[in-house]
Short mmCIF file of C-alpha atoms in Angstrom, two decimals:
data_model
loop_
_atom_site.label_atom_id
_atom_site.label_comp_id
_atom_site.label_asym_id
_atom_site.label_seq_id
_atom_site.Cartn_x
_atom_site.Cartn_y
_atom_site.Cartn_z
CA UNK A 335 71.70 9.18 -68.16
CA UNK A 336 71.76 5.16 -69.56
CA UNK A 337 68.72 4.09 -73.21
CA UNK A 338 68.66 1.96 -75.18
CA UNK A 339 66.67 1.25 -78.87
CA UNK A 340 63.93 -1.17 -78.44
CA UNK A 341 64.66 -4.92 -80.67
CA UNK A 342 63.28 -3.74 -84.45
CA UNK A 343 61.15 -6.45 -84.19
CA UNK A 344 58.42 -4.91 -80.96
CA UNK A 345 58.33 -1.04 -82.72
CA UNK A 346 57.39 -3.04 -85.71
CA UNK A 347 54.14 -4.64 -84.06
CA UNK A 348 53.47 -1.16 -82.31
CA UNK A 349 53.37 1.37 -85.32
CA UNK A 350 50.88 1.61 -87.78
CA UNK A 351 51.40 3.61 -90.95
CA UNK A 352 54.52 4.54 -92.59
CA UNK A 353 54.85 8.19 -91.57
CA UNK A 354 57.14 8.94 -88.43
CA UNK A 355 58.14 12.32 -86.66
CA UNK A 356 60.51 11.64 -84.63
CA UNK A 357 61.70 13.38 -81.45
CA UNK A 358 64.83 12.63 -79.74
CA UNK A 359 67.22 14.87 -77.55
CA UNK A 360 71.03 13.82 -75.99
CA UNK A 361 70.23 11.66 -72.50
CA UNK A 362 69.93 15.09 -70.09
CA UNK A 363 73.67 14.97 -71.90
CA UNK A 364 74.94 11.82 -71.40
CA UNK A 365 75.32 11.66 -75.44
CA UNK A 366 75.52 13.26 -78.36
CA UNK A 367 73.06 14.48 -80.87
CA UNK A 368 75.39 13.51 -83.77
CA UNK A 369 75.94 10.14 -82.40
CA UNK A 370 72.60 9.21 -80.84
CA UNK A 371 70.70 10.87 -84.29
CA UNK A 372 73.22 8.58 -86.17
CA UNK A 373 72.00 5.59 -84.43
CA UNK A 374 68.50 6.71 -84.55
CA UNK A 375 68.60 7.13 -88.66
CA UNK A 376 70.36 4.21 -88.86
CA UNK A 377 67.14 2.37 -86.63
CA UNK A 378 64.80 4.18 -88.60
CA UNK A 379 66.42 3.04 -91.79
CA UNK A 380 65.49 -0.79 -90.91
CA UNK A 381 62.21 0.26 -90.26
CA UNK A 382 61.37 1.21 -93.43
CA UNK A 383 59.68 4.14 -92.79
CA UNK A 384 58.88 8.19 -93.67
CA UNK A 385 60.42 10.53 -91.59
CA UNK A 386 58.49 13.58 -91.68
CA UNK A 387 60.33 15.68 -88.98
CA UNK A 388 62.44 15.21 -86.52
CA UNK A 389 62.66 17.49 -83.25
CA UNK A 390 66.42 17.32 -81.26
CA UNK A 391 64.61 18.15 -77.73
CA UNK A 392 67.73 19.24 -75.40
CA UNK A 393 67.35 20.00 -71.32
CA UNK A 394 66.15 23.51 -70.89
CA UNK A 395 63.36 22.61 -73.54
CA UNK A 396 62.23 19.89 -71.03
CA UNK A 397 59.54 21.28 -69.56
CA UNK A 398 55.30 21.68 -69.76
CA UNK A 399 56.05 25.70 -71.38
CA UNK A 400 58.53 25.33 -74.02
CA UNK A 401 57.24 21.61 -75.10
CA UNK A 402 54.25 23.49 -76.43
CA UNK A 403 55.31 25.98 -78.63
CA UNK A 404 57.64 23.46 -79.66
CA UNK A 405 54.14 21.76 -80.69
CA UNK A 406 52.95 24.99 -82.21
CA UNK A 407 56.27 25.26 -84.02
CA UNK A 408 56.39 21.54 -85.89
CA UNK A 409 52.66 21.33 -85.94
CA UNK A 410 52.56 21.10 -90.00
CA UNK A 411 55.28 17.90 -89.94
CA UNK A 412 52.86 16.26 -86.85
CA UNK A 413 49.79 16.39 -88.94
CA UNK A 414 51.76 14.90 -91.80
CA UNK A 415 52.54 11.60 -89.06
CA UNK A 416 50.83 8.46 -88.63
CA UNK A 417 53.07 7.81 -85.52
CA UNK A 418 55.04 10.10 -82.80
CA UNK A 419 58.31 8.06 -81.64
CA UNK A 420 60.45 8.63 -79.09
CA UNK A 421 63.81 7.82 -78.07
CA UNK A 422 63.90 10.25 -75.33
CA UNK A 423 64.17 8.93 -71.82
CA UNK A 424 60.27 7.34 -70.83
CA UNK A 425 58.80 11.07 -69.52
CA UNK A 426 58.29 12.50 -72.87
CA UNK A 427 56.24 10.30 -74.78
CA UNK A 428 54.02 10.02 -71.54
CA UNK A 429 53.30 13.87 -71.88
CA UNK A 430 53.23 13.97 -75.76
CA UNK A 431 48.84 12.47 -75.69
CA UNK A 432 48.44 15.35 -73.98
CA UNK A 433 48.90 17.68 -77.03
CA UNK A 434 49.26 15.47 -79.45
CA UNK A 435 46.46 13.00 -80.89
CA UNK A 436 47.78 10.57 -82.50
CA UNK A 437 49.65 7.24 -81.33
CA UNK A 438 52.86 8.30 -79.31
CA UNK A 439 55.55 5.08 -78.98
CA UNK A 440 58.03 4.96 -76.80
CA UNK A 441 61.45 3.70 -78.51
CA UNK A 442 63.66 3.42 -76.06
CA UNK A 443 64.58 1.56 -72.84
CA UNK A 444 65.49 3.65 -70.19
CA UNK A 445 68.00 1.22 -68.61
CA UNK A 446 69.38 4.10 -65.86
CA UNK A 447 69.49 7.71 -64.62
CA UNK A 448 72.48 8.75 -62.80
CA UNK A 449 71.94 10.26 -59.55
CA UNK A 450 73.50 14.00 -58.74
CA UNK A 451 73.31 14.48 -62.21
CA UNK A 452 70.70 17.58 -63.78
CA UNK A 453 68.00 16.02 -65.02
CA UNK A 454 65.25 17.72 -68.09
CA UNK A 455 61.95 17.86 -65.97
CA UNK A 456 60.20 15.10 -67.56
CA UNK A 457 63.07 13.08 -66.71
CA UNK A 458 61.08 12.56 -63.25
CA UNK A 459 58.22 10.94 -64.84
CA UNK A 460 60.79 8.21 -65.83
CA UNK A 461 60.70 5.23 -63.66
CA UNK A 462 63.83 3.87 -65.55
CA UNK A 463 62.61 0.66 -64.98
CA UNK A 464 64.75 -0.79 -68.29
CA UNK A 465 61.62 -1.99 -70.25
CA UNK A 466 59.71 0.58 -71.23
CA UNK A 467 55.79 -0.61 -71.91
CA UNK A 468 53.35 2.44 -71.26
CA UNK A 469 52.34 1.95 -74.60
CA UNK A 470 50.56 -0.70 -73.52
CA UNK A 471 49.02 1.10 -70.62
CA UNK A 472 47.58 4.21 -72.77
CA UNK A 473 51.03 6.23 -72.23
CA UNK A 474 50.65 6.33 -68.33
CA UNK A 475 53.44 4.44 -66.03
CA UNK A 476 52.19 2.14 -63.91
CA UNK A 477 55.79 1.93 -62.58
CA UNK A 478 55.76 5.16 -61.17
CA UNK A 479 51.88 5.32 -60.83
CA UNK A 480 50.53 2.08 -59.48
CA UNK A 481 51.82 1.07 -56.61
CA UNK A 482 52.24 -2.21 -56.64
CA UNK A 483 53.26 -1.70 -60.61
CA UNK A 484 50.03 -3.63 -61.92
CA UNK A 485 50.54 -4.87 -65.32
CA UNK A 486 47.18 -6.95 -66.31
CA UNK A 487 45.19 -4.19 -65.16
CA UNK A 488 43.92 -2.72 -61.46
CA UNK A 489 44.41 -4.74 -58.36
CA UNK A 490 40.79 -4.19 -57.74
CA UNK A 491 41.29 -2.36 -54.09
CA UNK A 492 40.49 0.95 -55.35
CA UNK A 493 37.58 2.22 -53.46
CA UNK A 494 35.27 4.61 -55.90
CA UNK A 495 38.21 4.49 -58.32
CA UNK A 496 40.99 5.79 -55.28
CA UNK A 497 43.76 3.66 -54.40
CA UNK A 498 44.31 1.95 -51.25
CA UNK A 499 47.14 2.92 -50.62
CA UNK A 500 47.49 6.82 -51.50
CA UNK A 501 44.04 8.97 -51.82
CA UNK A 502 44.31 9.74 -54.97
CA UNK A 503 42.69 8.50 -58.19
CA UNK A 504 43.84 4.69 -59.34
CA UNK A 505 45.54 5.49 -63.01
CA UNK A 506 43.76 2.18 -64.72
CA UNK A 507 40.51 4.08 -63.60
CA UNK A 508 42.46 7.23 -65.32
CA UNK A 509 42.68 4.80 -68.31
CA UNK A 510 39.44 3.85 -68.44
CA UNK A 511 37.94 6.84 -67.56
CA UNK A 512 40.00 8.85 -70.67
CA UNK A 513 39.33 5.99 -73.60
CA UNK A 514 43.13 5.84 -73.43
CA UNK A 515 43.11 1.93 -73.76
CA UNK A 516 41.16 -0.63 -75.85
CA UNK A 517 39.56 -3.74 -74.51
CA UNK A 518 41.48 -5.41 -77.71
CA UNK A 519 45.07 -4.17 -75.50
CA UNK A 520 43.85 -4.49 -72.33
CA UNK A 521 43.32 -8.11 -72.91
CA UNK A 522 47.23 -8.68 -74.11
CA UNK A 523 48.71 -10.49 -70.97
CA UNK A 524 52.46 -8.17 -70.25
CA UNK A 525 54.64 -10.98 -69.00
CA UNK A 526 56.33 -9.84 -65.46
CA UNK A 527 59.36 -7.27 -65.99
CA UNK A 528 63.16 -9.01 -66.48
CA UNK A 529 65.07 -7.52 -63.25
CA UNK A 530 68.06 -8.31 -65.17
CA UNK A 531 67.29 -5.47 -67.16
CA UNK A 532 68.43 -3.26 -64.30
CA UNK A 533 69.68 -5.47 -62.74
CA UNK A 534 72.99 -5.82 -64.54
CA UNK A 535 73.79 -1.92 -64.94
CA UNK A 536 76.81 -1.13 -63.00
CA UNK B 100 33.45 -35.76 -56.28
CA UNK B 101 35.96 -33.35 -55.47
CA UNK B 102 35.26 -30.10 -55.51
CA UNK B 103 36.67 -29.39 -59.60
CA UNK B 104 34.61 -32.33 -60.02
CA UNK B 105 30.80 -30.43 -58.00
CA UNK B 106 31.51 -27.37 -59.59
CA UNK B 107 32.11 -28.37 -62.53
CA UNK B 108 28.75 -31.35 -62.89
CA UNK B 109 26.91 -27.99 -61.97
CA UNK B 110 26.73 -28.16 -58.52
CA UNK B 111 25.70 -25.39 -55.57
CA UNK B 112 28.97 -25.22 -54.22
CA UNK B 113 29.90 -24.25 -50.59
CA UNK B 114 32.81 -22.64 -49.42
CA UNK B 115 34.58 -20.77 -46.19
CA UNK B 116 37.77 -18.98 -45.72
CA UNK B 117 39.84 -19.29 -43.10
CA UNK B 118 43.27 -17.72 -41.69
CA UNK B 119 45.58 -19.81 -40.49
CA UNK B 120 47.39 -19.59 -36.17
CA UNK B 121 49.14 -16.61 -35.08
CA UNK B 122 51.45 -19.27 -32.84
CA UNK B 123 52.81 -22.46 -33.11
CA UNK B 124 49.77 -24.58 -31.91
CA UNK B 125 47.12 -25.43 -34.43
CA UNK B 126 45.47 -27.52 -32.58
CA UNK B 127 42.47 -25.21 -32.38
CA UNK B 128 42.64 -23.80 -36.13
CA UNK B 129 41.83 -27.84 -37.25
CA UNK B 130 39.47 -28.08 -34.63
CA UNK B 131 37.31 -25.19 -35.63
CA UNK B 132 37.49 -25.94 -38.74
CA UNK B 133 36.77 -29.62 -38.81
CA UNK B 134 33.20 -28.62 -37.89
CA UNK B 135 32.71 -27.86 -41.59
CA UNK B 136 33.91 -31.23 -42.71
CA UNK B 137 31.75 -32.65 -45.20
CA UNK B 138 29.08 -29.24 -44.74
CA UNK B 139 30.93 -27.38 -47.38
CA UNK B 140 33.08 -27.95 -50.15
CA UNK B 141 36.06 -27.08 -50.14
CA UNK B 142 37.63 -23.71 -47.18
CA UNK B 143 40.41 -21.54 -48.38
CA UNK B 144 43.07 -20.87 -46.87
CA UNK B 145 44.00 -17.68 -46.84
CA UNK B 146 47.86 -15.91 -46.85
CA UNK B 147 49.10 -14.14 -44.33
CA UNK B 148 46.24 -11.84 -44.29
CA UNK B 149 45.42 -8.54 -43.82
CA UNK B 150 49.41 -8.78 -43.96
CA UNK B 151 50.09 -10.52 -40.92
CA UNK B 152 52.24 -13.22 -39.54
CA UNK B 153 51.09 -16.64 -39.23
CA UNK B 154 51.54 -20.06 -40.13
CA UNK B 155 51.55 -20.25 -44.10
CA UNK B 156 48.54 -20.96 -46.33
CA UNK B 157 50.61 -24.13 -46.96
CA UNK B 158 50.66 -25.57 -44.55
CA UNK B 159 47.32 -24.53 -42.32
CA UNK B 160 46.00 -26.01 -46.16
CA UNK B 161 48.22 -29.01 -45.54
CA UNK B 162 46.89 -29.34 -41.99
CA UNK B 163 43.00 -29.46 -43.14
CA UNK B 164 43.83 -32.15 -46.40
CA UNK B 165 45.14 -33.93 -43.36
CA UNK B 166 41.88 -34.65 -41.36
CA UNK B 167 39.97 -34.83 -44.61
CA UNK B 168 38.89 -30.87 -45.55
CA UNK B 169 39.47 -30.23 -49.11
CA UNK B 170 41.54 -27.28 -48.75
CA UNK B 171 41.68 -24.13 -51.28
CA UNK B 172 45.51 -22.89 -51.13
CA UNK B 173 45.36 -18.77 -51.50
CA UNK B 174 48.36 -17.24 -52.79
CA UNK B 175 49.35 -13.46 -53.56
CA UNK B 176 51.74 -11.50 -54.64
CA UNK B 177 53.22 -9.34 -52.29
CA UNK B 178 55.17 -11.56 -50.24
CA UNK B 179 56.98 -13.54 -52.56
CA UNK B 180 59.18 -13.32 -55.74
CA UNK B 181 57.93 -15.68 -59.29
CA UNK B 182 60.68 -18.13 -57.28
CA UNK B 183 59.09 -18.27 -53.60
CA UNK B 184 55.82 -18.72 -56.05
CA UNK B 185 56.14 -21.23 -58.49
CA UNK B 186 58.30 -22.85 -55.79
CA UNK B 187 55.07 -22.62 -53.31
CA UNK B 188 52.99 -23.89 -55.89
CA UNK B 189 55.30 -27.42 -56.33
CA UNK B 190 55.19 -28.14 -52.75
CA UNK B 191 51.72 -27.47 -52.29
CA UNK B 192 51.07 -29.80 -55.40
CA UNK B 193 53.33 -32.44 -54.05
CA UNK B 194 51.26 -32.70 -50.67
CA UNK B 195 48.33 -33.47 -52.67
CA UNK B 196 46.72 -29.16 -52.99
CA UNK B 197 45.57 -28.79 -56.40
CA UNK B 198 43.33 -26.34 -55.25
CA UNK B 199 44.45 -22.71 -55.42
CA UNK B 200 43.00 -19.67 -55.95
CA UNK B 201 45.09 -16.37 -56.95
CA UNK B 202 45.57 -13.38 -55.82
CA UNK B 203 47.49 -10.02 -56.41
CA UNK B 204 47.25 -9.40 -52.70
CA UNK B 205 46.95 -6.42 -50.19
CA UNK B 206 49.18 -3.68 -49.54
CA UNK B 207 51.68 -3.88 -46.92
CA UNK B 208 50.74 -0.47 -45.89
CA UNK B 209 46.88 -1.22 -45.34
CA UNK B 210 47.73 -4.40 -43.00
CA UNK B 211 49.21 -4.77 -40.03
CA UNK B 212 53.15 -5.75 -41.07
CA UNK B 213 53.75 -1.75 -42.66
CA UNK B 214 56.74 -1.56 -42.27
CA UNK B 215 57.47 -4.46 -44.23
CA UNK B 216 58.57 -5.02 -48.26
CA UNK B 217 55.73 -5.09 -50.65
CA UNK B 218 57.41 -7.66 -53.34
CA UNK B 219 54.84 -8.18 -56.23
CA UNK B 220 56.87 -9.55 -58.14
CA UNK B 221 54.34 -10.61 -60.81
CA UNK B 222 50.47 -9.46 -60.44
CA UNK B 223 47.37 -12.13 -59.87
CA UNK B 224 47.68 -12.95 -63.74
CA UNK B 225 51.23 -13.40 -63.91
CA UNK B 226 51.02 -15.74 -61.57
CA UNK B 227 47.94 -17.91 -62.93
CA UNK B 228 50.21 -18.21 -65.95
CA UNK B 229 53.68 -19.16 -64.22
CA UNK B 230 51.12 -22.08 -63.04
CA UNK B 231 49.71 -22.63 -65.98
CA UNK B 232 53.44 -22.89 -67.06
CA UNK B 233 54.35 -25.47 -64.25
CA UNK B 234 51.64 -27.30 -65.62
CA UNK B 235 52.65 -27.33 -69.25
CA UNK B 236 55.88 -29.29 -68.01
CA UNK B 237 58.63 -26.58 -67.21
CA UNK B 238 58.86 -23.48 -64.80
CA UNK B 239 59.47 -19.33 -65.79
CA UNK B 240 63.09 -20.60 -67.08
CA UNK B 241 62.15 -22.76 -69.13
CA UNK B 242 63.92 -24.91 -66.91
CA UNK B 243 62.06 -28.54 -67.35
CA UNK B 244 60.20 -30.18 -64.33
CA UNK B 245 60.17 -34.28 -63.47
CA UNK B 246 56.59 -34.48 -63.56
CA UNK B 247 54.66 -31.85 -63.75
CA UNK B 248 51.54 -31.09 -61.61
CA UNK B 249 47.64 -30.20 -62.52
CA UNK B 250 45.97 -27.15 -60.29
CA UNK B 251 42.24 -26.00 -60.30
CA UNK B 252 42.98 -22.78 -60.82
CA UNK B 253 40.51 -19.65 -59.54
CA UNK B 254 40.50 -16.23 -59.20
CA UNK B 255 39.09 -13.40 -56.98
CA UNK B 256 37.06 -10.32 -58.94
CA UNK B 257 36.07 -7.58 -56.99
CA UNK B 258 31.98 -6.80 -57.93
CA UNK B 259 32.60 -3.68 -55.79
CA UNK B 260 34.77 -2.05 -57.94
CA UNK B 261 33.52 1.15 -60.50
CA UNK B 262 33.29 1.29 -63.26
CA UNK B 263 32.73 -2.71 -63.07
CA UNK B 264 33.49 -2.11 -67.21
CA UNK B 265 36.53 -2.42 -65.87
CA UNK B 266 36.46 -5.30 -63.69
CA UNK B 267 34.93 -7.32 -66.25
CA UNK B 268 37.22 -7.26 -68.73
CA UNK B 269 40.25 -8.07 -65.63
CA UNK B 270 37.90 -11.57 -65.25
CA UNK B 271 38.01 -12.31 -69.09
CA UNK B 272 41.87 -12.05 -69.12
CA UNK B 273 42.29 -13.84 -65.83
CA UNK B 274 40.17 -16.50 -67.49
CA UNK B 275 42.69 -16.51 -70.50
CA UNK B 276 45.58 -16.63 -67.84
CA UNK B 277 44.15 -19.68 -67.25
CA UNK B 278 41.38 -18.90 -63.99
CA UNK B 279 38.58 -22.03 -64.06
CA UNK B 280 36.60 -20.25 -61.11
CA UNK B 281 36.18 -16.80 -59.68
CA UNK B 282 35.48 -16.31 -55.77
CA UNK B 283 33.90 -12.70 -55.15
CA UNK B 284 34.69 -9.77 -52.30
CA UNK B 285 31.49 -9.76 -50.21
CA UNK B 286 28.26 -9.07 -52.95
CA UNK B 287 24.82 -7.68 -51.46
CA UNK B 288 23.54 -6.46 -54.51
CA UNK B 289 22.26 -9.65 -56.93
CA UNK B 290 22.26 -7.40 -59.88
CA UNK B 291 25.27 -6.55 -60.09
CA UNK B 292 26.00 -10.26 -60.87
CA UNK B 293 23.39 -10.14 -63.48
CA UNK B 294 25.66 -7.51 -64.50
CA UNK B 295 28.22 -9.28 -65.36
CA UNK B 296 27.07 -12.74 -66.31
CA UNK B 297 25.55 -10.49 -69.03
CA UNK B 298 29.79 -9.49 -70.22
CA UNK B 299 30.94 -12.89 -69.24
CA UNK B 300 28.44 -14.79 -69.81
CA UNK B 301 27.27 -18.67 -67.64
CA UNK B 302 29.63 -21.20 -68.43
CA UNK B 303 31.70 -19.02 -66.11
CA UNK B 304 32.22 -20.43 -62.11
CA UNK B 305 31.85 -17.87 -59.54
CA UNK B 306 31.53 -18.24 -55.82
CA UNK B 307 30.02 -15.25 -54.94
CA UNK B 308 31.16 -13.57 -51.11
CA UNK B 309 29.04 -13.36 -48.23
CA UNK B 310 29.45 -12.62 -44.80
CA UNK B 311 28.21 -12.62 -41.27
CA UNK B 312 28.33 -9.70 -39.24
CA UNK B 313 28.35 -10.56 -35.64
CA UNK B 314 28.83 -7.07 -34.03
CA UNK B 315 29.26 -3.47 -35.38
CA UNK B 316 33.30 -3.09 -34.35
CA UNK B 317 33.27 -6.10 -36.87
CA UNK B 318 31.71 -3.70 -40.11
CA UNK B 319 33.49 -0.32 -39.00
CA UNK B 320 36.70 -2.60 -38.62
CA UNK B 321 35.63 -3.94 -43.23
CA UNK B 322 35.02 -0.76 -43.93
CA UNK B 323 38.07 1.28 -42.99
CA UNK B 324 39.95 -1.50 -42.98
CA UNK B 325 39.57 -3.59 -45.97
CA UNK B 326 40.17 -2.69 -48.66
CA UNK B 327 37.31 -3.74 -52.11
CA UNK B 328 35.09 -3.72 -48.91
CA UNK B 329 31.84 -1.79 -50.25
CA UNK B 330 28.78 -2.08 -47.76
CA UNK B 331 25.46 -0.80 -49.30
CA UNK B 332 23.38 1.78 -47.19
CA UNK B 333 20.32 -0.24 -46.44
CA UNK B 334 22.57 -2.63 -45.34
CA UNK B 335 23.67 -0.53 -42.80
CA UNK B 336 20.58 0.63 -41.72
CA UNK B 337 19.76 -2.70 -41.09
CA UNK B 338 21.67 -2.50 -38.10
CA UNK B 339 21.28 0.90 -36.24
CA UNK B 340 20.27 1.62 -33.15
CA UNK B 341 20.26 -1.82 -32.99
CA UNK B 342 21.75 -4.50 -29.66
CA UNK B 343 21.35 -8.02 -31.81
CA UNK B 344 23.68 -7.70 -34.19
CA UNK B 345 24.90 -11.28 -34.47
CA UNK B 346 20.84 -12.39 -35.13
CA UNK B 347 20.60 -9.63 -37.94
CA UNK B 348 23.64 -10.53 -39.39
CA UNK B 349 22.23 -14.47 -39.39
CA UNK B 350 19.48 -13.32 -41.06
CA UNK B 351 20.82 -10.71 -43.21
CA UNK B 352 23.41 -13.85 -44.44
CA UNK B 353 20.40 -16.08 -44.91
CA UNK B 354 18.39 -14.54 -47.03
CA UNK B 355 21.65 -12.98 -49.37
CA UNK B 356 22.11 -16.97 -50.00
CA UNK B 357 18.40 -18.48 -50.49
CA UNK B 358 18.51 -15.48 -52.91
CA UNK B 359 21.99 -16.13 -54.48
CA UNK B 360 20.66 -20.22 -55.17
CA UNK B 361 17.46 -19.65 -56.44
CA UNK B 362 18.49 -16.22 -59.15
CA UNK B 363 20.93 -18.93 -60.50
CA UNK B 364 23.13 -15.78 -60.98
CA UNK B 365 26.34 -17.68 -59.13
CA UNK B 366 27.59 -21.20 -58.70
CA UNK B 367 27.92 -20.82 -55.16
CA UNK B 368 28.94 -19.34 -52.10
CA UNK B 369 31.86 -18.06 -50.15
CA UNK B 370 31.83 -17.49 -46.56
CA UNK B 371 34.41 -14.83 -45.49
CA UNK B 372 36.03 -13.64 -42.60
CA UNK B 373 32.46 -15.43 -40.87
CA UNK B 374 32.93 -17.84 -38.03
CA UNK B 375 32.53 -22.17 -38.75
CA UNK B 376 30.24 -22.03 -35.59
CA UNK B 377 28.55 -19.40 -37.40
CA UNK B 378 27.93 -20.85 -40.83
CA UNK B 379 26.59 -23.80 -39.84
CA UNK B 380 24.30 -21.78 -37.87
CA UNK B 381 23.38 -20.79 -41.15
CA UNK B 382 23.71 -23.68 -42.95
CA UNK B 383 21.07 -25.04 -40.54
CA UNK B 384 18.51 -22.55 -41.11
CA UNK B 385 18.94 -23.09 -44.95
CA UNK B 386 18.99 -26.66 -44.73
CA UNK B 387 21.86 -27.39 -47.01
#
């Protein structure tokens, strides 16, 4: 799995408050924790934030059952944080808002998930699209959930909330029904995807 | 006055959609549409409607323009990437086409050419942004244009979507992206338009979608196959067990059109999936 850390300017605009809790991982075994976290801490120093805690998620713990236990263990640290920053693939930040009622911000772009390798279970939720923008869509991945990959709101084809393509709820309708997106955030225009980010990966 | 001037002057406008032909004989497409000339204000030319292979919207729009009908060139995000969309927009303007209606487009599998690759490189909001970029003199890559176009940009919204609040926010977003007028999916219930007006104000130009039901098959087809269509029960009941569907359809459309004009909630009506001859019949009854 190939992951890059987002540019500092992008993250600066997303975080609110000084205290940050970090989730890191070893890119499903493609990277050592030591090397990755060195990069993460260097990055966070530049961000001038206070780190209240870090959890290194291993592949065997990357599933809902383990995550619930982990969150119980680190509850105090999480309570002290203003924001949760994830230095993992795009799977974990989609799951965390179900358990942590604080802004969960993906600090990375997942560039590639190699086929034929074992992965943590949340990796299946990440489409490795090269520029993670789930922060703008209430931590639901439209690349994964929306057939048209709508970036700026629902397409208008849903009937009673059901997608025009598949018999399931439109992810945009879920966002609004669960109040996961503010009007202000919704009105931000998200530019088209930069396909060169993934097309240039060998 | 052209379509934009009429709409901006506060006139109640009438538009209709037509589909370019499936094949290379364009004569009946033009002659059928010509009966709308000087009766309605602009004609929308659909972009591969129902995911079917046809003459393009660009060429269809040009054929109408050549014969003195003002077209509204429709473009969707389904079949073209951002390069092709930018090129189509420039080509349209070079041919004299100014009005553009931007849509995201129905998904491939909801229509005829199910096996085709759905593109959706952009969405309607980003097509509007790209068009605005062209107007400001450069394409999305930053390359300068030798002369910039000046479009009259429209977008769509679906008043049938629930919750309606999402669709209202989407209207606001499309206005931010550059939409100057809106054409809607079928509207039967004017109270929905009242709610829309409360939220978006009276300034924005909205042309409400209407249709003329011709047959039970058409009604069933629309319900089962066209995304975003919702026909209320009380409308369907009017047709139940009746033989004279077409005349009930005309009556219903006449009634709805006159109510829409009287209500002042909308700036015009847009005939969807209606034969030009039927549109003229409705307009004759309305003395429009």
